[in-house]
Amino acid sequence: MFSRRSKSRDIFRVTAIVAGSLLLLYITLHSLYDAKHQLGLQTSKGDGSLRTLKEDQDHDAQDLIDLDAVYSQDFQEDEAEASATSADPSKTAVNDTGIPIDQSNDMDDDYDTLPERIDYHEIFSLTTTNRKFIPVFTGGVGIYNPNIIPHPTDHTLWIMIAQHEQSGVEIFVSEEMTCNVGLLNDVMVCTAEPTVIPIEPSITGNCSAELAYFNARGGPRDARMYHGPDAPYIMYGSQSAYSCIGIWIEDARMLLDDFHAERFVVPKLFTHATEVQRPPPIGGMEKNFFLFWDSANKAYVHHEIHPHRVFAQLSFDGSVGPNLATYSAAKDDVCIAMYMPHLAPDMESIHQASNSLSITLCKRADPGCIPNDSNTFIFTMFHHKSYHDWHGVYEPYVMVFQRDAPFAIHAISQRPIWIHGRAELTRDTHSLLYENGKDIPAGHTEMFYITSISWKLHGQKYHGYLDDPLFLAFGIEDTRAGLIDVMAEDLFSDLGYCPGFMTR
Ligand SMILES: *[C@@H]1O[C@H](CO)[C@@H](O)[C@H](O)[C@H]1NC(C)=O
Ligand SMILES: *[C@@H]1O[C@H](CO)[C@@H](O)[C@H](O)[C@H]1NC(C)=O
Ligand SMILES: *[C@@H]1O[C@H](CO)[C@@H](O)[C@H](O)[C@H]1NC(C)=O
């Protein structure tokens, strides 16, 4: 497996193995630490006296100021997003009775504490010995929000891209990084040091008023990489020609060396960074668009999922047709009301999270399982996002919709998905889990943020079956990356079906 690699890669590999072992040791110690936390145990000081873990962490005023700084950008983004969308009546927040909520005094509110324990649908790794998720090891390069797809030629590897973690330095240009990764002792390890993806420079910023500070930082943000039926794509947020921050797309083969062989031979769309447009109204700050393809492999872009879906057909120049969600809205609204979480009035939202994949809802192993119009769908993940005690919480759900017009929603997870290994603090301790410079309040769980879904097996691109393994990739507390491999049926076993659709 190592024979084809250069010497420097071998050295990196050896370093990675040594460091991987250290990482495992760290993880073991970390889980012991977690266990102590959960039991509310105390640690012993050298002098034999006991003190709580909270005291161990020495929280002084400076720490609180740092904490505030860490979250302030996130808050700014949220507030900017809320005010940028508030002009659009279709985006006005409504409560359960459908009555618009006055959000004008949000910023002064204290963020409330966590709700009572949530009922989750837990998923477990197919490959790790403890069945917890797979950490990503990059040799010390800070990354988060990972995306992976199978490597085009080496069937022991996957290609990963992720946001470069640049906190602590003043950022003028954000970056996406890439490395090839392979599984080693239950850790996904980069085979060489991650490199910056040569994404085209952002256009000049056109943000004004409360969004003006976005002009100061170019470069790709929150990139997604995923396979369509033919090509892999990289999609990311950057300065927009139509608003402040928009979404751009490029064929990943133009940007990643391992696709070099395919670069000049296969006909392609999006050979340069192209801005993906949306039907009006255009928000100041667009996020998380994803593409999907119908049974004829025509491409569409899904812009929004809540409170109403917005999606449209996509053209090669990034322009889009009219909002097609008007044709599915009557059905969708019923299903959304049935299964999507009901939002509290303050600081809660439902956001698109991942790309999409297509699935036939029977098993590849079953000879009678042949994809047709009534058993094949598209699915994606979305988040229910909330803030409590100044800590973001993202709960992931699956949404399944028809593969052809009217693309109505078919099913939605009945409960949020819990990734085995996500850390959780007890409510009755005052301890704070201190993670990469961030505090997590008592009673909270780690913030896991799903960014991408991919079929795990090599050669598989957009379409799969219930008995095919998938990778979910996620960021942890905006500082680390993780992956979990599960059978598609594990994700699909807790779906609630929309009225008028037969359950399988
Ligand atoms: C929805 O908002 C209206 C007006 O603010 C309020 O009277 C009503 O009680 C709210 N309903 C719920 C379920 O929160
Ligand atoms: C972007 O710039 C153009 C031309 O300079 C202007 O007309 C437009 O209003 C700007 N859009 C935003 C969202 O600032
Ligand atoms: C589609 O395939 C399923 C089996 O997976 C079969 O039960 C169903 O009748 C088929 N539908 C059509 C329209 O062919």
XYZ file of C-alpha atoms and ligand atoms in Angstrom:
546
model
C 0.000 0.000 0.000
C 2.918 2.332 0.626
C 5.027 1.302 -2.363
C 3.756 3.895 -4.800
C 4.296 6.798 -2.492
C 7.207 9.204 -2.487
C 9.715 9.233 0.318
C 8.302 12.358 1.882
C 4.897 10.744 1.897
C 6.377 7.683 3.613
C 7.893 9.902 6.240
C 4.592 11.643 6.654
C 2.940 8.245 6.850
C 5.277 7.053 9.614
C 4.762 10.316 11.468
C 1.056 9.854 10.974
C 1.175 6.338 12.405
C 3.108 7.471 15.470
C 0.879 10.491 15.882
C -2.174 8.313 15.204
C -1.209 6.121 18.144
C -0.778 9.202 20.292
C -4.165 10.339 19.106
C -5.680 7.030 20.165
C -4.072 7.416 23.560
C -5.464 10.936 23.707
C -8.906 9.685 22.737
C -8.754 7.015 25.441
C -7.726 9.572 28.030
C -10.294 11.987 26.671
C -13.068 9.426 27.045
C -11.951 8.677 30.579
C -12.142 12.401 31.160
C -15.600 12.465 29.618
C -16.698 9.555 31.770
C -15.501 11.373 34.855
C -17.358 14.430 33.710
C -20.534 12.498 33.250
C -20.273 10.949 36.664
C -19.546 14.377 38.092
C -16.331 13.033 39.604
C -13.710 15.166 41.212
C -10.028 15.082 40.426
C -7.244 14.923 42.901
C -4.693 17.731 43.158
C -1.054 16.989 43.797
C -1.399 18.092 47.399
C -4.104 15.505 48.007
C -6.979 17.939 48.294
C -9.978 17.619 46.009
C -11.341 20.196 43.694
C -13.844 20.165 40.882
C -12.949 20.001 37.216
C -14.367 23.474 36.851
C -11.816 24.823 39.254
C -9.138 22.922 37.374
C -9.909 24.979 34.355
C -9.346 28.246 36.133
C -11.997 30.290 34.501
C -11.189 33.893 34.964
C -12.613 36.962 33.333
C -10.155 36.671 30.439
C -11.554 33.264 29.488
C -15.045 34.680 29.356
C -13.909 37.462 27.071
C -12.232 34.900 24.802
C -15.378 32.811 24.768
C -17.377 35.818 23.762
C -14.959 36.527 20.918
C -15.174 32.944 19.696
C -18.935 33.075 19.399
C -19.354 36.656 18.332
C -18.737 35.989 14.650
C -21.321 33.232 14.665
C -23.832 35.542 16.302
C -23.018 38.327 13.896
C -23.638 35.975 11.007
C -26.930 34.834 12.453
C -28.130 38.306 13.150
C -27.006 39.458 9.727
C -28.854 36.543 8.201
C -31.981 37.244 10.213
C -32.061 40.904 9.278
C -31.131 40.229 5.667
C -34.069 37.865 5.323
C -36.586 39.779 7.414
C -37.512 42.054 4.516
C -38.898 39.042 2.706
C -42.391 38.231 3.986
C -42.076 34.579 2.946
C -39.140 34.295 5.324
C -40.767 35.907 8.366
C -40.575 33.576 11.341
C -43.925 32.188 12.388
C -44.797 30.229 15.507
C -46.941 27.114 15.697
C -50.106 29.057 15.075
C -48.650 30.585 11.926
C -48.591 34.056 13.451
C -45.459 36.082 12.614
C -43.117 36.610 15.526
C -41.664 39.983 16.363
C -37.909 39.447 16.435
C -36.885 43.047 16.946
C -35.632 42.601 20.507
C -33.841 39.260 20.043
C -30.387 40.608 20.633
C -31.005 41.622 24.209
C -32.582 38.358 25.238
C -30.728 35.924 27.414
C -30.399 32.655 25.617
C -32.439 30.083 27.428
C -31.220 26.843 28.840
C -31.508 23.496 27.138
C -34.852 21.798 26.691
C -35.430 18.522 28.478
C -33.599 15.536 27.052
C -34.203 14.992 23.354
C -35.212 11.583 22.016
C -32.612 10.621 19.393
C -32.140 7.975 16.730
C -28.597 6.768 17.419
C -26.320 5.541 14.639
C -23.144 3.473 15.063
C -20.025 3.114 12.930
C -19.801 0.010 10.735
C -16.018 -0.235 11.121
C -14.628 1.203 14.365
C -14.115 -1.322 17.163
C -15.977 0.799 19.712
C -18.578 1.730 17.045
C -17.986 5.421 17.732
C -17.398 7.884 14.911
C -14.039 8.090 13.106
C -11.791 11.015 14.051
C -9.831 12.705 11.247
C -6.080 13.103 11.667
C -4.346 15.764 9.582
C -0.868 15.874 11.107
C -1.580 19.001 13.093
C -3.314 21.128 10.446
C -6.541 22.515 11.928
C -9.577 21.729 9.793
C -13.326 21.404 10.247
C -16.469 20.875 8.179
C -15.050 17.950 6.188
C -16.416 16.449 2.986
C -15.222 13.192 1.460
C -15.765 11.233 -1.719
C -14.181 7.952 -2.847
C -10.810 8.343 -4.567
C -11.180 7.925 -8.338
C -8.370 5.373 -8.759
C -6.978 4.207 -5.387
C -9.591 2.047 -3.705
C -7.975 2.302 -0.276
C -8.373 6.075 -0.181
C -10.944 8.842 -0.161
C -10.466 12.507 -1.030
C -11.265 14.942 1.727
C -11.728 18.697 1.603
C -12.378 20.815 4.706
C -12.301 24.381 5.960
C -8.897 25.468 7.232
C -9.222 26.349 10.914
C -7.701 29.840 11.021
C -8.967 31.195 14.327
C -6.476 33.072 16.454
C -5.037 34.837 13.418
C -6.648 37.677 11.556
C -8.199 36.141 8.469
C -8.188 38.017 5.189
C -8.742 35.038 2.949
C -10.368 31.864 4.203
C -9.174 28.595 2.724
C -10.312 25.103 1.926
C -7.749 22.343 2.284
C -7.525 18.866 0.822
C -5.707 15.615 1.460
C -6.283 11.987 0.592
C -7.333 9.963 3.593
C -7.190 6.277 4.500
C -8.466 4.322 7.509
C -5.780 3.367 9.998
C -6.652 1.927 13.405
C -10.118 3.464 13.362
C -8.744 6.915 12.503
C -9.072 8.580 9.084
C -5.509 9.699 8.419
C -4.219 12.091 5.759
C -1.614 10.338 3.593
C 0.255 13.613 3.131
C 0.084 17.069 4.596
C -3.147 18.842 3.585
C -2.736 21.478 0.881
C -4.774 24.568 0.055
C -7.230 24.056 -2.827
C -6.499 26.579 -5.609
C -10.000 28.030 -5.715
C -10.297 31.157 -7.871
C -10.008 34.423 -5.906
C -13.278 35.919 -4.682
C -14.762 38.845 -6.584
C -14.827 42.279 -4.934
C -17.100 42.460 -1.924
C -20.499 44.075 -2.388
C -21.770 43.846 1.188
C -23.242 46.892 2.888
C -24.715 48.009 6.225
C -24.582 45.278 8.871
C -23.020 42.838 6.392
C -20.190 45.214 5.427
C -17.572 43.389 7.475
C -17.876 40.412 5.117
C -16.139 42.496 2.423
C -12.934 42.205 4.386
C -12.688 38.435 4.092
C -12.560 36.732 0.717
C -11.950 33.101 -0.081
C -14.209 30.071 0.055
C -16.400 29.431 3.092
C -18.288 26.293 4.117
C -17.400 24.293 1.028
C -19.214 21.122 0.087
C -17.775 18.459 -2.188
C -20.028 15.755 -3.576
C -20.654 13.540 -6.556
C -23.402 14.119 -9.051
C -24.356 11.324 -11.478
C -21.242 12.090 -13.563
C -18.899 14.581 -11.972
C -17.728 15.606 -8.510
C -18.372 19.240 -7.600
C -17.061 21.721 -5.060
C -19.574 24.332 -3.934
C -18.781 27.155 -1.525
C -19.846 30.541 -0.196
C -18.016 33.650 -1.415
C -18.577 37.267 -2.440
C -21.561 37.516 -4.772
C -22.282 39.433 -7.959
C -25.974 39.550 -7.005
C -25.967 40.077 -3.240
C -23.398 39.982 -0.423
C -22.377 36.340 0.011
C -23.478 33.899 -2.677
C -22.819 30.271 -3.565
C -20.292 29.249 -6.214
C -19.666 25.939 -7.922
C -16.802 24.357 -9.860
C -16.153 20.880 -11.226
C -13.895 19.338 -8.559
C -11.758 17.704 -11.264
C -10.441 21.134 -12.215
C -9.228 21.729 -8.657
C -7.958 18.378 -7.365
C -4.767 16.757 -8.662
C -6.007 13.199 -8.323
C -8.633 13.871 -10.976
C -5.991 15.210 -13.330
C -6.395 12.297 -15.737
C -10.064 13.166 -16.208
C -9.511 16.885 -16.512
C -9.140 17.148 -20.260
C -11.011 14.136 -21.585
C -14.502 14.308 -20.133
C -16.987 16.980 -21.272
C -17.755 19.212 -18.335
C -19.885 21.971 -16.936
C -18.597 24.492 -14.426
C -14.958 24.311 -15.491
C -14.526 27.690 -13.788
C -15.998 29.108 -10.598
C -19.617 29.954 -11.448
C -22.082 31.674 -9.177
C -25.265 29.659 -8.613
C -28.239 31.999 -8.711
C -31.609 31.737 -7.009
C -35.148 32.762 -7.828
C -35.998 36.102 -6.178
C -36.136 37.272 -3.466
C -32.351 37.136 -3.037
C -31.067 37.171 0.537
C -28.001 39.195 1.541
C -26.226 36.099 2.700
C -26.938 32.820 0.954
C -25.789 29.529 2.435
C -25.852 25.797 1.969
C -27.407 25.438 -1.486
C -27.180 21.895 -2.820
C -27.703 20.377 -6.255
C -29.906 17.404 -7.080
C -30.520 15.488 -10.291
C -33.735 13.973 -11.648
C -34.095 10.581 -13.366
C -32.906 12.130 -16.661
C -29.824 13.562 -14.868
C -31.067 17.130 -15.251
C -29.599 19.352 -12.516
C -31.584 21.440 -10.043
C -30.517 23.566 -7.132
C -32.246 23.399 -3.762
C -31.975 26.804 -2.060
C -34.133 26.543 1.006
C -36.025 24.019 3.028
C -37.854 26.056 5.689
C -40.347 27.561 6.293
C -41.016 26.784 2.628
C -38.839 24.986 0.120
C -37.264 26.868 -2.784
C -35.684 24.956 -5.689
C -35.194 25.523 -9.397
C -33.648 24.078 -12.526
C -30.003 25.045 -13.016
C -28.364 26.139 -16.276
C -24.718 25.775 -17.294
C -24.082 29.493 -16.635
C -25.374 29.326 -13.064
C -28.727 30.921 -13.834
C -31.902 29.236 -12.644
C -35.506 28.834 -13.727
C -38.563 29.721 -11.631
C -39.103 28.376 -8.119
C -40.547 24.884 -8.694
C -41.454 24.427 -5.036
C -44.744 26.174 -5.728
C -45.900 22.893 -7.332
C -45.077 20.744 -4.315
C -45.886 23.303 -1.596
C -49.381 22.071 -0.732
C -48.116 18.551 0.009
C -44.817 19.691 1.485
C -46.400 22.065 3.979
C -48.449 19.217 5.453
C -45.402 16.973 5.814
C -43.187 19.758 7.169
C -45.805 20.530 9.812
C -45.999 16.835 10.718
C -42.317 15.999 11.034
C -40.029 19.008 11.102
C -39.236 20.345 14.572
C -41.467 23.189 15.714
C -39.360 26.231 16.322
C -39.197 28.237 19.501
C -39.673 31.960 18.838
C -36.050 32.976 19.495
C -32.826 32.030 17.769
C -34.018 28.787 16.248
C -34.065 27.840 12.619
C -34.051 24.965 10.163
C -31.211 24.978 7.643
C -30.132 22.843 4.735
C -26.963 21.037 5.785
C -25.575 18.502 3.310
C -25.522 17.755 -0.392
C -27.993 15.235 -1.834
C -27.760 11.609 -2.958
C -30.229 9.356 -4.719
C -31.425 6.051 -3.248
C -33.573 3.113 -4.275
C -35.472 1.981 -1.193
C -34.658 -1.719 -1.443
C -31.488 -3.777 -1.239
C -28.833 -4.118 -3.909
C -28.499 -7.732 -2.740
C -32.130 -8.409 -3.668
C -32.378 -9.400 -7.364
C -35.960 -8.098 -7.458
C -34.796 -4.635 -6.439
C -34.735 -2.627 -9.654
C -34.767 1.183 -9.551
C -38.025 2.637 -10.853
C -40.021 5.828 -10.446
C -41.863 4.654 -7.344
C -38.945 3.276 -5.312
C -36.152 5.769 -6.076
C -35.789 9.088 -4.264
C -33.393 11.882 -3.392
C -32.291 12.548 0.165
C -30.398 15.225 2.057
C -29.706 16.190 5.668
C -30.952 19.324 7.393
C -30.311 20.844 10.808
C -32.539 22.169 13.494
C -30.307 24.904 14.874
C -30.689 26.593 18.248
C -28.636 28.502 20.795
C -28.691 27.823 24.501
C -26.352 29.356 27.068
C -24.410 30.940 24.202
C -23.674 27.547 22.670
C -24.906 26.469 19.248
C -26.754 23.167 19.002
C -27.381 21.503 15.639
C -29.631 18.453 15.435
C -29.518 16.555 12.118
C -32.476 15.022 10.249
C -32.919 13.246 6.905
C -35.352 14.558 4.290
C -36.355 12.334 1.360
C -38.117 13.728 -1.716
C -39.332 12.532 -5.117
C -36.744 12.124 -7.853
C -38.968 13.740 -10.490
C -41.455 16.611 -10.674
C -43.115 17.765 -8.517
C -40.232 16.622 -6.231
C -42.590 16.537 -3.226
C -41.224 15.512 0.172
C -41.654 11.769 0.704
C -40.404 11.318 4.279
C -38.552 13.060 7.131
C -36.697 11.632 10.149
C -39.024 11.362 13.110
C -36.215 12.052 15.585
C -32.841 13.814 15.266
C -29.865 11.570 14.598
C -27.317 10.990 17.355
C -23.839 10.055 16.183
C -22.351 7.508 18.583
C -19.369 9.099 20.305
C -20.737 12.657 20.499
C -19.797 13.914 23.965
C -22.416 14.930 26.462
C -22.119 16.733 29.788
C -24.411 16.082 32.699
C -26.772 18.813 33.858
C -25.995 18.542 37.537
C -22.309 19.320 37.263
C -21.012 22.836 36.903
C -18.096 21.518 34.917
C -17.274 22.791 31.518
C -15.798 20.588 28.854
C -12.944 22.674 27.575
C -12.331 21.838 23.983
C -9.808 23.481 21.685
C -10.191 26.806 23.435
C -13.966 26.627 23.701
C -16.204 25.993 26.660
C -19.230 23.791 26.418
C -21.807 24.584 29.100
C -23.052 21.996 31.585
C -25.817 19.778 30.269
C -24.772 20.375 26.683
C -23.663 18.025 23.986
C -20.870 18.677 21.538
C -21.866 20.717 18.527
C -21.749 18.294 15.580
C -22.459 19.913 12.235
C -23.093 17.577 9.292
C -21.585 18.897 6.079
C -21.577 16.051 3.600
C -22.970 12.656 2.721
C -21.246 10.291 0.302
C -21.511 6.683 -0.734
C -18.502 5.004 0.823
C -17.642 2.497 -1.895
C -15.331 3.274 -4.789
C -17.020 3.721 -8.127
C -20.323 4.718 -6.541
C -21.284 8.300 -7.332
C -24.842 9.646 -6.881
C -27.065 6.597 -6.621
C -27.195 3.757 -4.078
C -29.377 1.254 -2.226
C -30.453 0.653 1.378
C -27.665 -1.905 1.918
C -24.903 0.411 0.679
C -22.599 2.039 3.258
C -22.531 5.820 3.477
C -20.152 8.301 5.033
C -21.582 11.207 6.983
C -18.927 13.877 7.495
C -19.224 16.545 10.175
C -17.459 19.365 11.947
C -17.159 19.279 15.733
C -17.334 22.609 17.626
C -15.942 24.357 14.496
C -12.492 23.069 15.354
C -12.301 19.375 14.412
C -13.543 16.937 11.797
C -15.226 13.546 12.110
C -16.821 10.877 9.921
C -19.153 7.985 10.504
C -19.889 5.105 8.152
C -23.376 3.610 8.367
C -25.654 1.525 6.169
C -28.138 3.749 4.383
C -30.913 1.702 5.992
C -29.662 2.785 9.437
C -30.396 6.380 8.473
C -33.702 5.439 6.887
C -35.076 3.206 9.659
C -36.659 6.051 11.613
C -38.443 7.941 8.829
C -41.914 9.352 9.109
C -43.727 9.131 5.758
C -45.736 12.008 4.375
C -49.507 11.551 4.028
C -50.465 9.979 0.723
C -47.210 8.035 0.424
C -47.119 4.354 1.240
C -44.553 3.288 3.811
C -42.117 0.785 2.470
C -48.012 32.613 18.527
O -47.892 34.013 18.554
C -49.102 34.695 18.937
C -48.857 36.185 18.764
O -47.581 36.549 19.183
C -49.462 34.292 20.378
O -50.666 34.931 20.770
C -49.624 32.789 20.445
O -49.861 32.395 21.770
C -48.361 32.094 19.921
N -48.569 30.662 19.890
C -47.660 29.800 20.296
C -48.034 28.368 20.187
O -46.569 30.145 20.726
C -23.906 45.362 -5.599
O -23.337 46.335 -6.434
C -24.210 46.830 -7.425
C -23.443 47.762 -8.322
O -22.364 48.356 -7.684
C -25.419 47.499 -6.773
O -26.304 47.967 -7.742
C -26.116 46.496 -5.877
O -27.163 47.103 -5.191
C -25.140 45.904 -4.907
N -25.803 44.865 -4.145
C -25.680 44.746 -2.836
C -26.440 43.632 -2.202
O -24.970 45.445 -2.171
C -40.941 -0.592 -8.600
O -40.192 -1.629 -7.975
C -40.849 -2.203 -6.846
C -39.898 -3.217 -6.243
O -38.816 -2.585 -5.680
C -42.140 -2.827 -7.246
O -42.811 -3.335 -6.088
C -43.016 -1.760 -7.898
O -44.180 -2.370 -8.366
C -42.263 -1.115 -9.046
N -43.081 -0.013 -9.544
C -43.219 0.229 -10.831
C -44.058 1.402 -11.170
O -42.668 -0.436 -11.673
